[in-house]
Tab-separated table of C-alpha atoms (C1' of nucleotides) in Angstrom:
chain	number	residue	atom	x	y	z
N	7	UNK	CA	0.059	0.246	0.522
N	8	UNK	CA	1.288	3.507	-1.088
N	9	UNK	CA	1.363	6.586	0.847
N	10	UNK	CA	1.286	9.629	-1.350
N	11	UNK	CA	4.146	11.120	-1.442
N	12	UNK	CA	3.841	14.738	-2.180
N	13	UNK	CA	0.085	15.845	-0.744
N	14	UNK	CA	-0.763	19.775	-1.454
N	15	UNK	CA	-0.839	21.631	2.191
N	16	UNK	CA	-3.911	22.969	3.261
N	17	UNK	CA	-6.302	20.529	1.556
N	18	UNK	CA	-8.261	18.162	2.562
N	19	UNK	CA	-5.679	15.268	2.393
N	20	UNK	CA	-3.412	16.946	4.367
N	21	UNK	CA	-6.093	17.822	6.775
N	22	UNK	CA	-6.877	14.176	8.021
N	23	UNK	CA	-2.983	13.131	7.815
N	24	UNK	CA	-2.561	15.436	10.579
N	25	UNK	CA	-5.277	14.680	12.038
N	26	UNK	CA	-4.742	10.883	12.208
N	27	UNK	CA	-0.932	10.971	12.993
N	28	UNK	CA	-2.153	13.440	15.824
N	29	UNK	CA	-4.420	11.239	16.982
N	30	UNK	CA	-2.042	7.759	16.812
N	31	UNK	CA	0.739	10.113	18.975
N	32	UNK	CA	-2.325	11.027	21.693
N	33	UNK	CA	-3.464	7.154	21.769
N	34	UNK	CA	-0.138	6.277	22.331
N	35	UNK	CA	0.670	8.312	24.795
N	36	UNK	CA	-2.216	7.058	26.924
N	37	UNK	CA	-2.050	3.164	26.322
N	38	UNK	CA	-0.585	0.064	25.007
N	39	UNK	CA	0.723	0.009	21.829
N	40	UNK	CA	-1.028	-3.865	21.337
N	41	UNK	CA	-4.718	-2.158	22.173
N	42	UNK	CA	-4.077	0.102	19.528
N	43	UNK	CA	-6.407	-0.280	16.389
N	44	UNK	CA	-7.677	1.700	13.543
N	45	UNK	CA	-10.983	1.690	14.063
N	46	UNK	CA	-9.805	3.398	17.298
N	47	UNK	CA	-7.897	5.771	15.919
N	48	UNK	CA	-10.958	6.663	13.114
N	49	UNK	CA	-12.271	7.365	15.471
N	50	UNK	CA	-9.942	9.859	17.605
N	51	UNK	CA	-9.248	10.918	13.946
N	52	UNK	CA	-13.018	11.978	13.358
N	53	UNK	CA	-12.189	9.798	9.768
N	54	UNK	CA	-13.689	6.510	8.882
N	55	UNK	CA	-11.250	3.708	9.068
N	56	UNK	CA	-11.763	2.949	5.320
N	57	UNK	CA	-10.402	6.517	5.099
N	58	UNK	CA	-7.435	4.622	7.095
N	59	UNK	CA	-6.823	1.380	5.340
N	60	UNK	CA	-7.429	2.993	1.953
N	61	UNK	CA	-3.938	5.360	2.790
N	62	UNK	CA	-1.820	3.387	5.105
N	63	UNK	CA	-3.080	0.322	3.885
N	64	UNK	CA	-2.925	-1.267	7.848
N	65	UNK	CA	-1.918	-0.536	11.053
N	66	UNK	CA	1.926	-1.190	11.220
N	67	UNK	CA	2.033	1.356	7.682
N	68	UNK	CA	0.720	4.299	9.845
N	69	UNK	CA	2.713	3.839	12.526
N	70	UNK	CA	5.198	3.154	11.084
N	71	UNK	CA	4.885	7.045	9.131
N	72	UNK	CA	3.922	8.562	12.741
N	73	UNK	CA	7.440	7.327	14.089
N	74	UNK	CA	9.234	8.070	11.217
N	75	UNK	CA	7.983	11.554	11.574
N	76	UNK	CA	8.966	12.111	15.259
N	77	UNK	CA	12.609	10.262	14.183
N	78	UNK	CA	13.425	13.391	12.338
N	79	UNK	CA	15.317	16.032	13.897
N	80	UNK	CA	14.438	18.939	15.718
N	81	UNK	CA	17.100	20.950	15.020
N	82	UNK	CA	21.014	20.455	13.518
N	83	UNK	CA	23.764	19.063	16.791
N	84	UNK	CA	24.923	21.745	19.079
N	85	UNK	CA	28.206	23.961	18.196
N	86	UNK	CA	30.236	22.974	20.970
N	87	UNK	CA	33.292	24.349	19.723
N	88	UNK	CA	35.227	20.684	18.483
N	89	UNK	CA	33.549	17.893	16.261
N	90	UNK	CA	35.237	15.822	19.224
N	91	UNK	CA	32.733	17.175	21.215
N	92	UNK	CA	30.113	18.321	18.742
N	93	UNK	CA	30.108	14.409	18.506
N	94	UNK	CA	30.373	13.602	22.210
N	95	UNK	CA	27.199	15.564	22.432
N	96	UNK	CA	24.920	14.592	19.401
N	97	UNK	CA	25.647	10.744	19.891
N	98	UNK	CA	24.929	10.857	23.587
N	99	UNK	CA	21.503	11.887	22.791
N	100	UNK	CA	20.765	9.814	20.196
N	101	UNK	CA	21.649	6.854	22.447
N	102	UNK	CA	19.720	8.535	24.343
N	103	UNK	CA	16.612	8.447	22.386
N	104	UNK	CA	16.598	5.492	20.875
N	105	UNK	CA	17.100	3.556	23.588
N	106	UNK	CA	14.478	5.083	25.425
N	107	UNK	CA	10.686	3.330	25.376
N	108	UNK	CA	9.297	5.312	23.256
N	109	UNK	CA	12.459	5.231	20.831
N	110	UNK	CA	12.226	1.061	20.636
N	111	UNK	CA	9.212	1.498	20.091
N	112	UNK	CA	9.439	3.856	16.599
N	113	UNK	CA	13.048	2.049	15.473
N	114	UNK	CA	10.818	-1.306	15.607
N	115	UNK	CA	7.172	0.004	13.857
N	116	UNK	CA	10.069	1.770	11.297
N	117	UNK	CA	11.583	-1.434	10.644
N	118	UNK	CA	8.503	-3.553	10.983
N	119	UNK	CA	7.117	-1.874	7.805
N	120	UNK	CA	10.422	-2.214	5.190
N	121	UNK	CA	8.588	-5.323	4.013
N	122	UNK	CA	5.576	-3.297	2.246
N	123	UNK	CA	7.979	0.045	1.552
N	124	UNK	CA	11.222	0.499	2.212
N	125	UNK	CA	11.939	3.969	2.281
N	126	UNK	CA	11.138	4.162	6.051
N	127	UNK	CA	14.398	2.896	7.147
N	128	UNK	CA	16.633	4.304	4.657
N	129	UNK	CA	14.791	7.624	5.912
N	130	UNK	CA	15.751	7.127	9.348
N	131	UNK	CA	19.254	6.595	8.572
N	132	UNK	CA	19.454	9.752	6.096
N	133	UNK	CA	18.620	11.600	8.381
N	134	UNK	CA	21.518	10.619	10.764
N	135	UNK	CA	23.878	11.076	7.743
N	136	UNK	CA	22.803	14.382	7.722
N	137	UNK	CA	23.414	15.390	11.201
N	138	UNK	CA	26.110	13.918	11.053
N	139	UNK	CA	27.634	15.527	7.520
N	140	UNK	CA	26.472	18.682	9.643
N	141	UNK	CA	29.552	18.027	12.288
N	142	UNK	CA	31.392	16.978	9.762
N	143	UNK	CA	31.669	20.012	7.155
N	144	UNK	CA	32.165	22.682	10.356
N	145	UNK	CA	35.149	20.355	11.513
N	146	UNK	CA	36.656	20.879	8.313
N	147	UNK	CA	35.473	24.386	8.319
N	148	UNK	CA	37.188	24.496	11.642
N	149	UNK	CA	40.651	22.981	9.905
N	150	UNK	CA	40.045	20.107	11.759
N	151	UNK	CA	40.728	16.524	11.653
N	152	UNK	CA	37.156	14.743	11.263
N	153	UNK	CA	36.685	10.531	9.622
N	154	UNK	CA	33.912	10.532	7.164
N	155	UNK	CA	30.908	10.299	7.787
N	156	UNK	CA	29.983	6.433	7.154
N	157	UNK	CA	33.495	5.925	9.304
N	158	UNK	CA	31.235	7.206	12.069
N	159	UNK	CA	27.873	5.437	11.036
N	160	UNK	CA	30.194	2.297	11.299
N	161	UNK	CA	31.551	2.578	13.968
N	162	UNK	CA	29.645	5.033	16.825
N	163	UNK	CA	26.187	4.898	15.628
N	164	UNK	CA	25.656	1.051	14.711
N	165	UNK	CA	26.851	0.024	17.573
N	166	UNK	CA	24.778	1.555	19.370
N	167	UNK	CA	21.389	0.665	16.846
N	168	UNK	CA	22.482	-2.872	17.870
N	169	UNK	CA	22.901	-2.713	21.024
N	170	UNK	CA	19.387	-1.391	21.479
N	171	UNK	CA	17.952	-3.766	19.095
N	172	UNK	CA	18.826	-7.415	20.212
N	173	UNK	CA	20.903	-6.398	23.661
N	174	UNK	CA	18.735	-6.085	26.440
N	175	UNK	CA	21.301	-3.783	27.720
N	176	UNK	CA	21.238	-0.147	25.793
N	177	UNK	CA	24.806	1.234	25.709
N	178	UNK	CA	25.599	3.403	28.829
N	179	UNK	CA	27.277	7.263	28.321
N	180	UNK	CA	30.405	5.508	28.880
N	181	UNK	CA	30.200	3.173	26.402
N	182	UNK	CA	29.083	5.549	23.410
N	183	UNK	CA	31.930	8.299	24.756
N	184	UNK	CA	34.506	5.227	24.341
N	185	UNK	CA	33.089	5.117	21.311
N	186	UNK	CA	33.613	6.989	20.108
N	187	UNK	CA	37.224	8.226	21.663
N	188	UNK	CA	38.158	4.819	19.745
N	189	UNK	CA	36.655	6.168	16.383
N	190	UNK	CA	38.728	9.246	17.252
N	191	UNK	CA	42.098	7.895	17.971
N	192	UNK	CA	41.796	4.884	15.157
N	193	UNK	CA	41.471	7.472	12.520
N	194	UNK	CA	44.647	9.620	13.923
N	195	UNK	CA	47.143	6.061	14.628
N	196	UNK	CA	45.834	4.932	11.278
J	28	UNK	CA	1.367	-13.660	25.785
J	29	UNK	CA	3.449	-16.361	26.318
J	30	UNK	CA	4.831	-19.106	24.801
J	31	UNK	CA	5.695	-22.214	26.789
J	32	UNK	CA	8.964	-22.742	26.784
J	33	UNK	CA	9.560	-26.281	28.365
J	34	UNK	CA	7.460	-28.791	26.236
J	35	UNK	CA	8.052	-32.021	26.487
J	36	UNK	CA	9.873	-34.193	23.492
J	37	UNK	CA	6.493	-36.266	21.709
J	38	UNK	CA	3.813	-35.433	23.555
J	39	UNK	CA	1.360	-33.483	21.979
J	40	UNK	CA	2.413	-29.628	22.344
J	41	UNK	CA	5.444	-30.758	20.666
J	42	UNK	CA	3.658	-32.518	17.658
J	43	UNK	CA	1.132	-28.942	17.332
J	44	UNK	CA	4.019	-27.134	17.249
J	45	UNK	CA	6.165	-29.196	15.216
J	46	UNK	CA	2.938	-28.719	12.801
J	47	UNK	CA	2.378	-25.400	13.308
J	48	UNK	CA	6.511	-24.606	12.675
J	49	UNK	CA	5.930	-26.419	9.529
J	50	UNK	CA	2.831	-24.992	8.051
J	51	UNK	CA	4.026	-21.551	8.754
J	52	UNK	CA	8.288	-22.343	6.117
J	53	UNK	CA	5.862	-24.435	4.181
J	54	UNK	CA	3.499	-21.336	3.247
J	55	UNK	CA	6.187	-19.186	3.768
J	56	UNK	CA	8.159	-20.197	0.838
J	57	UNK	CA	4.661	-20.442	-1.253
J	58	UNK	CA	3.070	-17.108	-1.468
J	59	UNK	CA	3.446	-13.580	0.235
J	60	UNK	CA	4.094	-12.924	4.148
J	61	UNK	CA	1.229	-10.375	3.771
J	62	UNK	CA	-0.468	-13.181	3.007
J	63	UNK	CA	-0.072	-15.544	5.262
J	64	UNK	CA	-2.783	-15.241	7.490
J	65	UNK	CA	-3.221	-17.691	11.173
J	66	UNK	CA	-6.455	-19.292	9.841
J	67	UNK	CA	-4.697	-20.324	6.670
J	68	UNK	CA	-1.702	-21.506	8.369
J	69	UNK	CA	-4.328	-23.412	11.217
J	70	UNK	CA	-5.514	-25.043	7.970
J	71	UNK	CA	-2.571	-26.250	6.217
J	72	UNK	CA	-1.109	-27.842	10.219
J	73	UNK	CA	-4.877	-29.714	10.436
J	74	UNK	CA	-5.482	-27.166	13.547
J	75	UNK	CA	-8.095	-25.106	15.389
J	76	UNK	CA	-7.356	-20.974	14.885
J	77	UNK	CA	-8.142	-20.760	17.992
J	78	UNK	CA	-5.099	-23.375	19.654
J	79	UNK	CA	-3.073	-21.669	17.583
J	80	UNK	CA	-4.041	-17.615	18.925
J	81	UNK	CA	-4.230	-19.337	22.780
J	82	UNK	CA	-1.146	-20.063	21.809
J	83	UNK	CA	1.120	-17.692	20.404
J	84	UNK	CA	-0.749	-15.208	20.917
J	85	UNK	CA	-0.650	-13.540	17.272
J	86	UNK	CA	0.787	-13.816	13.650
J	87	UNK	CA	4.215	-11.797	14.689
J	88	UNK	CA	5.310	-13.578	18.012
J	89	UNK	CA	4.099	-17.121	15.683
J	90	UNK	CA	6.289	-15.553	13.066
J	91	UNK	CA	9.268	-14.687	15.390
J	92	UNK	CA	9.422	-17.788	16.703
J	93	UNK	CA	9.615	-19.459	13.808
J	94	UNK	CA	12.697	-17.242	12.901
J	95	UNK	CA	14.051	-17.862	15.560
J	96	UNK	CA	14.160	-21.649	14.937
J	97	UNK	CA	15.891	-21.160	11.627
J	98	UNK	CA	18.783	-18.027	13.026
J	99	UNK	CA	19.730	-20.595	15.099
J	100	UNK	CA	23.037	-21.681	13.445
J	101	UNK	CA	23.499	-25.111	12.382
J	102	UNK	CA	27.144	-25.598	12.762
J	103	UNK	CA	29.826	-24.128	14.576
J	104	UNK	CA	32.084	-22.181	11.905
J	105	UNK	CA	34.657	-23.327	10.245
J	106	UNK	CA	38.182	-24.226	11.669
J	107	UNK	CA	40.157	-22.896	9.049
J	108	UNK	CA	43.417	-22.387	10.656
J	109	UNK	CA	44.210	-18.926	11.700
J	110	UNK	CA	41.436	-16.384	13.865
J	111	UNK	CA	41.509	-14.458	11.089
J	112	UNK	CA	39.954	-16.571	8.039
J	113	UNK	CA	37.685	-17.831	10.553
J	114	UNK	CA	36.598	-14.725	10.991
J	115	UNK	CA	36.218	-13.529	7.799
J	116	UNK	CA	34.461	-16.919	6.952
J	117	UNK	CA	32.419	-16.285	9.469
J	118	UNK	CA	30.915	-13.074	8.487
J	119	UNK	CA	31.239	-13.099	5.440
J	120	UNK	CA	28.518	-16.046	5.244
J	121	UNK	CA	26.327	-13.954	8.306
J	122	UNK	CA	26.859	-10.989	6.219
J	123	UNK	CA	25.206	-13.199	3.147
J	124	UNK	CA	22.448	-14.885	5.277
J	125	UNK	CA	21.162	-11.742	7.055
J	126	UNK	CA	21.258	-9.880	3.547
J	127	UNK	CA	18.920	-12.252	1.696
J	128	UNK	CA	15.862	-11.409	1.598
J	129	UNK	CA	14.429	-14.117	4.508
J	130	UNK	CA	16.991	-13.282	6.573
J	131	UNK	CA	16.022	-9.918	6.798
J	132	UNK	CA	12.161	-11.128	7.230
J	133	UNK	CA	13.023	-13.417	9.629
J	134	UNK	CA	15.215	-10.069	11.421
J	135	UNK	CA	12.705	-7.788	11.177
J	136	UNK	CA	9.991	-10.572	12.755
J	137	UNK	CA	12.345	-11.532	15.460
J	138	UNK	CA	12.609	-7.611	16.479
J	139	UNK	CA	8.980	-6.271	15.369
J	140	UNK	CA	7.632	-9.069	18.837
J	141	UNK	CA	10.175	-8.153	20.650
J	142	UNK	CA	7.473	-5.057	22.081
J	143	UNK	CA	5.335	-8.751	23.468
J	144	UNK	CA	8.267	-10.871	24.068
J	145	UNK	CA	11.853	-9.617	24.987
J	146	UNK	CA	13.825	-12.602	24.440
J	147	UNK	CA	13.748	-13.030	21.056
J	148	UNK	CA	16.076	-10.914	19.745
J	149	UNK	CA	18.541	-11.392	23.003
J	150	UNK	CA	17.956	-14.891	21.828
J	151	UNK	CA	19.198	-13.983	18.060
J	152	UNK	CA	21.868	-11.934	19.607
J	153	UNK	CA	23.169	-14.806	21.837
J	154	UNK	CA	23.547	-17.213	18.930
J	155	UNK	CA	25.883	-14.465	17.433
J	156	UNK	CA	27.955	-14.298	20.556
J	157	UNK	CA	28.227	-17.995	21.051
J	158	UNK	CA	29.371	-18.226	17.133
J	159	UNK	CA	32.211	-15.346	17.637
J	160	UNK	CA	33.420	-17.484	21.081
J	161	UNK	CA	33.937	-20.408	18.947
J	162	UNK	CA	36.483	-18.973	17.066
J	163	UNK	CA	37.614	-16.581	19.971
J	164	UNK	CA	39.264	-20.052	22.742
J	165	UNK	CA	40.001	-21.657	19.370
J	166	UNK	CA	42.215	-18.481	18.696
J	167	UNK	CA	43.260	-18.668	22.353
J	168	UNK	CA	44.015	-22.216	21.842
J	169	UNK	CA	46.194	-21.394	18.792
J	170	UNK	CA	48.293	-18.828	21.180
J	171	UNK	CA	46.708	-16.007	18.689
J	172	UNK	CA	46.138	-12.811	19.789
J	173	UNK	CA	41.921	-11.953	19.462
J	174	UNK	CA	40.184	-9.604	21.402
J	175	UNK	CA	37.126	-9.135	22.764
J	176	UNK	CA	34.007	-11.294	21.444
J	177	UNK	CA	32.116	-7.584	22.131
J	178	UNK	CA	34.508	-5.869	20.607
J	179	UNK	CA	33.870	-8.070	17.686
J	180	UNK	CA	30.023	-7.237	17.469
J	181	UNK	CA	30.658	-3.819	17.750
J	182	UNK	CA	33.429	-3.563	14.567
J	183	UNK	CA	32.561	-6.038	12.429
J	184	UNK	CA	28.669	-7.087	13.545
J	185	UNK	CA	27.211	-4.531	14.488
J	186	UNK	CA	28.397	-2.627	11.474
J	187	UNK	CA	27.099	-5.017	8.919
J	188	UNK	CA	23.773	-5.468	10.339
J	189	UNK	CA	23.188	-1.368	10.468
J	190	UNK	CA	23.867	-1.651	6.614
J	191	UNK	CA	21.550	-4.654	6.524
J	192	UNK	CA	18.812	-2.838	8.230
J	193	UNK	CA	18.063	0.089	7.747
J	194	UNK	CA	20.779	1.140	4.569
J	195	UNK	CA	19.163	0.178	0.703
J	196	UNK	CA	22.790	-1.397	0.238
J	197	UNK	CA	23.234	-4.470	2.434
J	198	UNK	CA	27.711	-4.924	2.724
J	199	UNK	CA	29.416	-6.188	-0.398
J	200	UNK	CA	32.232	-8.734	0.931
J	201	UNK	CA	34.843	-6.831	-0.064
J	202	UNK	CA	33.361	-3.660	2.848
J	203	UNK	CA	33.090	-7.070	5.780
J	204	UNK	CA	36.506	-7.571	5.109
J	205	UNK	CA	37.586	-4.378	5.621
J	206	UNK	CA	35.459	-4.489	8.771
J	207	UNK	CA	37.777	-7.468	9.702
J	208	UNK	CA	40.486	-5.978	8.038
J	209	UNK	CA	40.534	-3.131	10.185
J	210	UNK	CA	39.221	-4.549	13.518
J	211	UNK	CA	42.503	-5.992	13.974
J	212	UNK	CA	44.806	-4.082	12.904
J	213	UNK	CA	43.002	-0.972	14.753
J	214	UNK	CA	43.745	-3.806	18.126
J	215	UNK	CA	46.904	-4.499	17.112
J	216	UNK	CA	48.193	-0.491	16.890
J	217	UNK	CA	46.215	-0.216	20.959
K	21	DC	C1'	-3.607	-51.660	35.396
K	22	DG	C1'	-7.256	-48.265	35.472
K	23	DA	C1'	-8.574	-43.950	37.336
K	24	DC	C1'	-7.682	-38.546	38.339
K	25	DT	C1'	-6.010	-34.848	37.077
K	26	DA	C1'	-4.501	-30.098	34.127
K	27	DA	C1'	-3.067	-28.877	30.444
K	28	DA	C1'	-3.696	-28.125	25.832
K	29	DA	C1'	-7.230	-29.115	21.683
K	30	DG	C1'	-11.593	-28.331	19.661
K	31	DC	C1'	-15.559	-26.389	18.627
K	32	DA	C1'	-19.419	-22.686	17.850
K	33	DA	C1'	-21.025	-17.895	19.007
K	34	DA	C1'	-20.020	-13.789	19.855
K	35	DT	C1'	-17.210	-9.321	18.796
K	36	DT	C1'	-14.155	-6.646	16.000
K	37	DA	C1'	-11.499	-5.315	12.171
K	38	DT	C1'	-10.623	-5.413	6.968
K	39	DT	C1'	-11.947	-4.702	2.789
K	40	DT	C1'	-15.117	-2.782	-1.153
K	41	DG	C1'	-18.626	-0.594	-4.026
K	42	DC	C1'	-20.488	3.525	-4.662
K	43	DG	C1'	-22.195	8.049	-3.847
K	44	DT	C1'	-20.797	12.685	-2.231
K	45	DT	C1'	-17.783	16.211	-1.673
K	46	DA	C1'	-13.646	19.649	-1.923
K	47	DG	C1'	-9.416	21.229	-4.818
K	48	DT	C1'	-7.377	22.100	-9.232
K	49	DG	C1'	-7.370	23.201	-13.695
K	50	DT	C1'	-8.788	25.503	-17.659
G	1	DA	C1'	-18.028	29.215	-12.926
G	2	DC	C1'	-17.589	24.366	-14.747
G	3	DA	C1'	-15.789	20.488	-15.319
G	4	DC	C1'	-12.479	17.297	-13.545
G	5	DT	C1'	-10.308	13.602	-10.280
G	6	DA	C1'	-8.807	12.474	-6.426
G	7	DA	C1'	-10.054	11.418	-1.499
G	8	DC	C1'	-13.856	10.407	2.042
G	9	DG	C1'	-17.716	8.925	4.129
G	10	DC	C1'	-21.548	5.694	4.209
G	11	DA	C1'	-22.994	0.993	4.741
G	12	DA	C1'	-22.646	-4.212	3.093
G	13	DA	C1'	-20.344	-7.651	2.871
G	14	DT	C1'	-16.591	-10.498	4.194
G	15	DA	C1'	-12.951	-12.175	7.540
G	16	DA	C1'	-10.133	-12.034	11.594
G	17	DT	C1'	-9.831	-12.501	16.858
G	18	DT	C1'	-11.749	-13.141	20.973
G	19	DT	C1'	-14.522	-16.420	24.162
G	20	DG	C1'	-16.824	-19.385	26.900
G	21	DC	C1'	-18.214	-24.353	26.995
G	22	DT	C1'	-16.461	-29.709	26.074
G	23	DT	C1'	-14.338	-33.038	24.639
G	24	DT	C1'	-9.391	-35.400	24.510
G	25	DT	C1'	-4.367	-37.034	26.023
G	26	DA	C1'	0.011	-37.028	28.869
G	27	DG	C1'	1.278	-37.690	32.908
G	28	DT	C1'	0.801	-38.767	38.120
G	29	DC	C1'	-0.416	-41.737	42.112
G	30	DG	C1'	-2.833	-45.598	43.722
DNA sequence: CGACTAAAAGCAAATTATTTGCGTTAGTGT
DNA sequence: ACACTAACGCAAATAATTTGCTTTTAGTCG
């Protein structure tokens, strides 16, 4: 099932999408996710269930759509004066958000929908890349050495995400800092 | 919903579980996963739907249960004479299996069920750890230097899995070998 | 061995979710 | 303003899920 990509702002479609998204956020904050159903969301949003089924296909797609929206960063990484501290702060915040209950649920929603709509997981990865690129560009402007964004993904982002998804214990703050440290040190040594 | 942990082998429960698992594998190989439903599985397995609902709760749990089973490695990593080549071969096979269509589907099934049953994702991670530990133990027996299993997970397994889950392009064979290389080299330098 | 027990399965009715056909409405372009 | 189209609402039809109750089965004990 396809979600329309370009919706004209202000149109009826946009209003329906907004009220449905809002209803989902509302309900997820109030109740267990397994108790959230499409008829419920439809009632809360003031639309008929068939509208949701036709636009999103099923609950998983809808949840993924909302989750991607919420995973989009709202601001560029803070400029702390050096690439290292920029990255440290960004990574700690990233780990915290993703390891939180809502964060984990959102990641799962996004991944679970990949079968039907391959774009979602890629979008999340894209957001991360953009954030890291900002840090890397700032480093370049300052004349600091800084590894490629892909290397940061491999050495810092991927371990954090793997631990969150597959391990019981999410990475501690110390572990995150250590990952950053190791990457920067390894880079110098090469 | 809980899946019984200790089922006496040969009992009725075991037979039902076996036939349901078999039915799921059968159907998944024949048709699109979105067309697989519990009533269908029940018919194929020769049980009533309510039996499946009571034992597994919902389709996601059942799929996850089957997926974990299939993700369990059937043999220890091959002994190739050196830890480095052991790891290279294991990592390449791991990346191939996980990046394949069925592999990705199984990972998603496992992750999607985590909300209800936290053990599944941990089990997969556990299998990986066991495999790597075998390689590490062999290295120790040979007197070779070899990094901690957790380091291998951070530096080799996590990047592979991240790329498979979030990126469009799964890691190439060359990339996997490079990850192994980088980890071993970095380890020596420290 | 044969009766007893508890767990799990079957069955069927009730509930709830999903799909679909068709009429209506709101935005878009001429 | 008028026609056109995409998206929505409504309601009937279909399919999935839940539930109460009965029956079967495997293990246990006298």
